[in-house]
Short mmCIF file of C-alpha atoms in Angstrom, two decimals:
data_model
loop_
_atom_site.label_atom_id
_atom_site.label_comp_id
_atom_site.label_asym_id
_atom_site.label_seq_id
_atom_site.Cartn_x
_atom_site.Cartn_y
_atom_site.Cartn_z
CA MET A 1 10.23 -30.77 16.58
CA ASP A 2 13.19 -28.66 17.74
CA LYS A 3 13.98 -27.86 13.78
CA THR A 4 10.39 -27.07 13.30
CA LYS A 5 10.19 -24.63 16.47
CA ILE A 6 13.15 -22.95 15.37
CA ASN A 7 12.20 -22.27 11.77
CA LEU A 8 9.22 -21.17 12.62
CA LYS A 9 10.87 -18.55 15.61
CA ASN A 10 12.88 -17.19 12.17
CA PHE A 11 9.99 -17.20 9.73
CA PHE A 12 8.32 -15.00 12.65
CA ALA A 13 11.46 -12.96 13.11
CA GLY A 14 11.58 -12.24 9.54
CA PRO A 15 9.43 -10.19 6.98
CA PHE A 16 6.50 -12.38 7.88
CA MET A 17 3.84 -9.78 6.89
CA THR A 18 5.19 -9.01 3.74
CA ILE A 19 5.63 -12.63 2.76
CA THR A 20 1.90 -13.13 4.06
CA LEU A 21 0.72 -10.34 1.68
CA VAL A 22 2.17 -11.74 -0.98
CA ALA A 23 0.72 -15.11 -0.50
CA LEU A 24 -2.66 -13.68 -0.18
CA ASN A 25 -2.37 -11.82 -3.34
CA VAL A 26 -1.46 -14.74 -4.93
CA LEU A 27 -3.87 -17.27 -3.27
CA VAL A 28 -6.89 -14.61 -4.32
CA TYR A 29 -4.95 -14.40 -8.38
CA LEU A 30 -5.46 -18.32 -8.45
CA TRP A 31 -8.89 -18.21 -6.72
CA LEU A 32 -10.44 -15.69 -9.72
CA THR A 33 -8.23 -18.21 -11.83
CA LEU A 34 -10.88 -20.80 -10.83
CA ALA A 35 -13.64 -18.65 -10.99
CA GLY A 36 -13.38 -17.82 -14.89
CA GLY A 37 -10.50 -15.82 -15.35
CA SER A 38 -8.75 -12.86 -13.61
CA THR A 39 -9.54 -10.35 -16.17
CA ASP A 40 -13.18 -11.19 -16.76
CA LEU A 41 -15.05 -8.47 -15.71
CA THR A 42 -18.24 -10.32 -13.95
CA VAL A 43 -15.52 -12.41 -11.97
CA LEU A 44 -13.40 -8.94 -10.71
CA VAL A 45 -16.87 -7.33 -9.69
CA THR A 46 -18.24 -10.08 -7.30
CA HIS A 47 -14.78 -10.85 -5.73
CA GLY A 48 -14.06 -7.42 -4.87
CA ALA A 49 -12.59 -5.44 -7.48
CA MET A 50 -13.61 -1.32 -7.14
CA VAL A 51 -16.76 0.21 -8.73
CA PRO A 52 -17.36 3.61 -8.10
CA ALA A 53 -21.01 3.50 -9.21
CA MET A 54 -21.67 0.92 -6.94
CA ILE A 55 -19.87 2.46 -3.79
CA LYS A 56 -21.65 6.14 -4.80
CA ASP A 57 -25.00 3.95 -4.89
CA GLY A 58 -24.58 2.87 -1.16
CA ALA A 59 -23.21 -0.65 -1.80
CA GLY A 60 -19.40 -2.46 -2.25
CA TRP A 61 -18.11 -0.59 0.44
CA ALA A 62 -15.64 -3.13 1.59
CA SER A 63 -14.48 -3.12 -1.99
CA LEU A 64 -12.36 -0.28 -0.75
CA PHE A 65 -10.36 -2.93 1.06
CA THR A 66 -11.13 -6.20 -1.01
CA SER A 67 -10.04 -4.58 -4.19
CA MET A 68 -6.02 -4.04 -2.77
CA PHE A 69 -6.15 -8.02 -3.42
CA VAL A 70 -7.50 -8.46 -6.60
CA HIS A 71 -5.61 -8.15 -9.49
CA ILE A 72 -6.45 -8.02 -13.30
CA GLY A 73 -4.13 -10.27 -15.32
CA PHE A 74 -0.92 -12.16 -14.41
CA GLU A 75 1.13 -9.29 -15.42
CA HIS A 76 -0.08 -6.69 -12.86
CA LEU A 77 0.39 -9.35 -10.17
CA LEU A 78 3.51 -9.92 -11.17
CA PHE A 79 4.71 -6.38 -11.00
CA ASN A 80 2.75 -5.47 -7.86
CA MET A 81 4.32 -8.54 -5.99
CA ILE A 82 7.83 -8.03 -7.20
CA THR A 83 7.85 -4.64 -5.46
CA LEU A 84 6.21 -5.33 -2.69
CA TYR A 85 8.12 -8.32 -1.77
CA PHE A 86 11.75 -6.18 -1.99
CA ILE A 87 10.36 -3.08 -1.04
CA GLY A 88 8.46 -4.25 1.52
CA ARG A 89 10.35 -6.63 3.30
CA LEU A 90 13.00 -4.22 4.16
CA LEU A 91 10.68 -1.41 5.70
CA GLU A 92 9.23 -4.00 8.07
CA GLN A 93 12.37 -5.15 9.26
CA VAL A 94 12.99 -1.14 9.93
CA ILE A 95 9.71 -0.26 11.61
CA GLY A 96 8.10 -3.86 12.71
CA HIS A 97 5.45 -5.86 11.76
CA GLY A 98 2.45 -4.49 13.12
CA ARG A 99 3.08 -1.21 12.38
CA PHE A 100 4.31 -2.20 8.71
CA LEU A 101 0.59 -4.32 8.32
CA LEU A 102 -1.12 -1.18 9.47
CA ILE A 103 0.39 1.18 7.60
CA TYR A 104 0.35 -1.05 4.63
CA LEU A 105 -3.40 -1.44 4.61
CA LEU A 106 -4.34 1.98 5.86
CA SER A 107 -2.60 3.49 2.46
CA GLY A 108 -4.52 1.33 0.52
CA ILE A 109 -7.55 2.52 1.43
CA PHE A 110 -7.11 5.81 1.42
CA ALA A 111 -5.51 5.23 -2.27
CA ASN A 112 -8.78 4.14 -2.85
CA VAL A 113 -10.85 6.59 -1.60
CA VAL A 114 -8.65 8.89 -3.83
CA SER A 115 -9.45 6.98 -6.70
CA LEU A 116 -13.08 7.00 -5.91
CA ALA A 117 -13.07 10.69 -5.80
CA PHE A 118 -11.77 10.90 -9.73
CA ALA A 119 -12.33 7.34 -11.32
CA ALA A 120 -15.20 7.30 -14.30
CA PRO A 121 -18.26 6.17 -12.69
CA ASN A 122 -18.30 2.32 -14.38
CA SER A 123 -15.14 2.15 -14.30
CA ILE A 124 -13.44 -1.14 -12.46
CA SER A 125 -9.97 -0.54 -10.33
CA SER A 126 -7.73 -3.19 -8.10
CA GLY A 127 -4.55 -3.97 -7.15
CA ALA A 128 -2.04 -3.58 -4.59
CA SER A 129 -0.03 -0.03 -6.06
CA GLY A 130 -1.92 2.08 -3.78
CA ALA A 131 -0.69 0.42 -0.29
CA ILE A 132 2.97 -0.17 -2.19
CA PHE A 133 2.90 3.61 -2.87
CA GLY A 134 2.25 3.89 0.91
CA ILE A 135 5.37 1.65 2.03
CA ILE A 136 7.03 4.41 -0.37
CA GLY A 137 5.79 7.01 1.22
CA VAL A 138 7.17 6.07 4.28
CA TRP A 139 10.86 5.54 3.20
CA ILE A 140 10.78 9.28 1.79
CA MET A 141 8.94 10.32 5.16
CA MET A 142 12.06 8.27 7.18
CA ALA A 143 14.49 9.88 4.74
CA GLU A 144 13.17 13.81 5.70
CA GLN A 145 13.09 12.98 9.44
CA TYR A 146 15.79 10.45 10.09
CA ARG A 147 18.26 12.28 8.18
CA ASN A 148 21.37 10.63 10.42
CA TYR A 149 20.83 7.51 9.23
CA PRO A 150 22.77 6.88 6.22
CA PHE A 151 21.14 3.93 5.15
CA LEU A 152 17.52 5.79 5.38
CA ALA A 153 18.39 8.75 3.49
CA GLY A 154 20.05 6.60 0.56
CA MET A 155 16.64 4.53 0.44
CA GLY A 156 14.42 7.45 0.50
CA ARG A 157 16.16 8.74 -2.16
CA GLN A 158 16.00 5.76 -4.16
CA MET A 159 12.16 5.69 -3.50
CA LEU A 160 11.49 9.29 -4.03
CA ILE A 161 13.16 8.57 -7.95
CA PHE A 162 11.26 5.47 -8.40
CA SER A 163 7.94 7.03 -7.08
CA ALA A 164 8.43 10.02 -9.73
CA LEU A 165 9.38 7.87 -12.33
CA GLY A 166 6.34 5.50 -11.32
CA ILE A 167 4.31 8.73 -11.23
CA VAL A 168 5.40 9.99 -14.88
CA SER A 169 5.26 7.01 -16.39
CA GLY A 170 1.32 6.39 -15.20
CA MET A 171 0.29 9.54 -16.58
CA PHE A 172 1.42 8.19 -20.10
CA GLY A 173 0.20 4.42 -19.83
CA THR A 174 -3.18 3.30 -19.84
CA ASN A 175 -4.89 2.00 -17.57
CA ILE A 176 -3.00 2.58 -14.54
CA ASP A 177 -4.59 4.82 -11.75
CA ILE A 178 -2.46 7.18 -11.21
CA PHE A 179 -4.60 8.87 -8.22
CA ALA A 180 -4.11 6.09 -6.40
CA HIS A 181 -0.87 5.80 -6.23
CA LEU A 182 -0.52 9.74 -5.27
CA GLY A 183 -2.90 8.84 -2.74
CA GLY A 184 -0.79 5.88 -1.52
CA LEU A 185 2.40 7.95 -1.21
CA VAL A 186 1.03 10.69 0.45
CA ALA A 187 -0.69 8.38 3.20
CA GLY A 188 2.64 6.72 3.62
CA PHE A 189 4.77 9.59 4.43
CA LEU A 190 1.93 11.12 6.57
CA LEU A 191 1.07 8.10 8.49
CA GLY A 192 5.47 7.59 9.39
CA TYR A 193 4.78 10.56 11.26
CA GLY A 194 1.54 9.91 12.94
CA PHE A 195 2.83 6.20 13.78
CA SER A 196 6.51 7.05 14.36
CA PHE A 197 9.53 4.88 15.69
CA PRO A 198 10.88 5.24 18.59
CA ASN A 199 13.75 2.16 17.45
CA LEU A 200 14.78 4.95 15.15
CA GLY A 201 14.28 8.64 16.94
CA LYS A 202 11.57 10.33 18.71
CA VAL A 203 9.11 12.25 16.01
CA PRO A 204 8.14 15.91 17.27
CA LEU A 205 4.67 15.77 18.67
CA LYS A 206 4.08 18.76 16.72
CA LYS A 207 4.70 16.42 13.41
CA ARG A 208 2.78 13.84 14.72
CA LEU A 209 -0.66 15.86 15.28
CA GLY A 210 0.35 17.56 12.39
CA SER A 211 0.54 14.84 10.37
CA GLY A 212 -2.78 12.96 11.40
CA VAL A 213 -5.65 16.29 11.50
CA LEU A 214 -3.71 16.78 7.79
CA LEU A 215 -4.39 12.88 6.82
CA LEU A 216 -8.21 13.80 8.43
CA ILE A 217 -8.68 16.43 6.72
CA LEU A 218 -7.70 15.00 3.42
CA LEU A 219 -9.89 12.13 3.83
CA GLY A 220 -13.10 14.30 4.05
CA VAL A 221 -12.37 16.28 1.37
CA PHE A 222 -11.67 13.36 -1.27
CA VAL A 223 -14.84 11.98 0.97
CA LYS A 224 -16.81 14.92 -0.35
CA LEU A 225 -15.59 14.85 -3.73
CA ALA A 226 -16.35 11.03 -4.47
CA PHE A 227 -19.99 12.21 -3.84
CA THR A 228 -20.21 15.11 -5.22
CA LEU A 229 -18.52 15.44 -8.40
#
């Protein structure tokens, strides 16, 4: 019994949110496979993938959230979950479980709103990449704000290179939602200032308020674009 308590304590002291998110994505993928296949269009749509036309017709709003956990094919799932695990677990240990989860989810939703503004009406989009780019955005924010921490500055530079390569490759790839990637990156960067991380140092109030206002303005702009384009 004592060993079980120790194991649970160690689990919750570690990056358990990252592990839980990876597990949820894997479980959803297995469910889709059993339901008919994660590349079957009907299965994807009925299980939470995002279809812009449905949202614009007043249905499917939940897919702005659920699509973050839906992956099209095993390769899509594998790449995203490897990236989430190795980047997310480090960030979670730095900023804490609650902040990590909120930034991940909010970045993913914002990324999907940006995608909604530019995607073809009957396209199907899904995946955790927008939320993952939100995590990358936080690393870049911390490199700017907390330059006196060599580790954070170094990670921020690496994440900046990684995100640039990801965005450039996305421009030349197929079936890659570049707008979701950019939206997630911007959201994570701004949310990092908004949440701030007291254990690392104080973020000026002007920066916190400014980032929050800018994010809300951008959200309004992309929602407007989504329903006027």
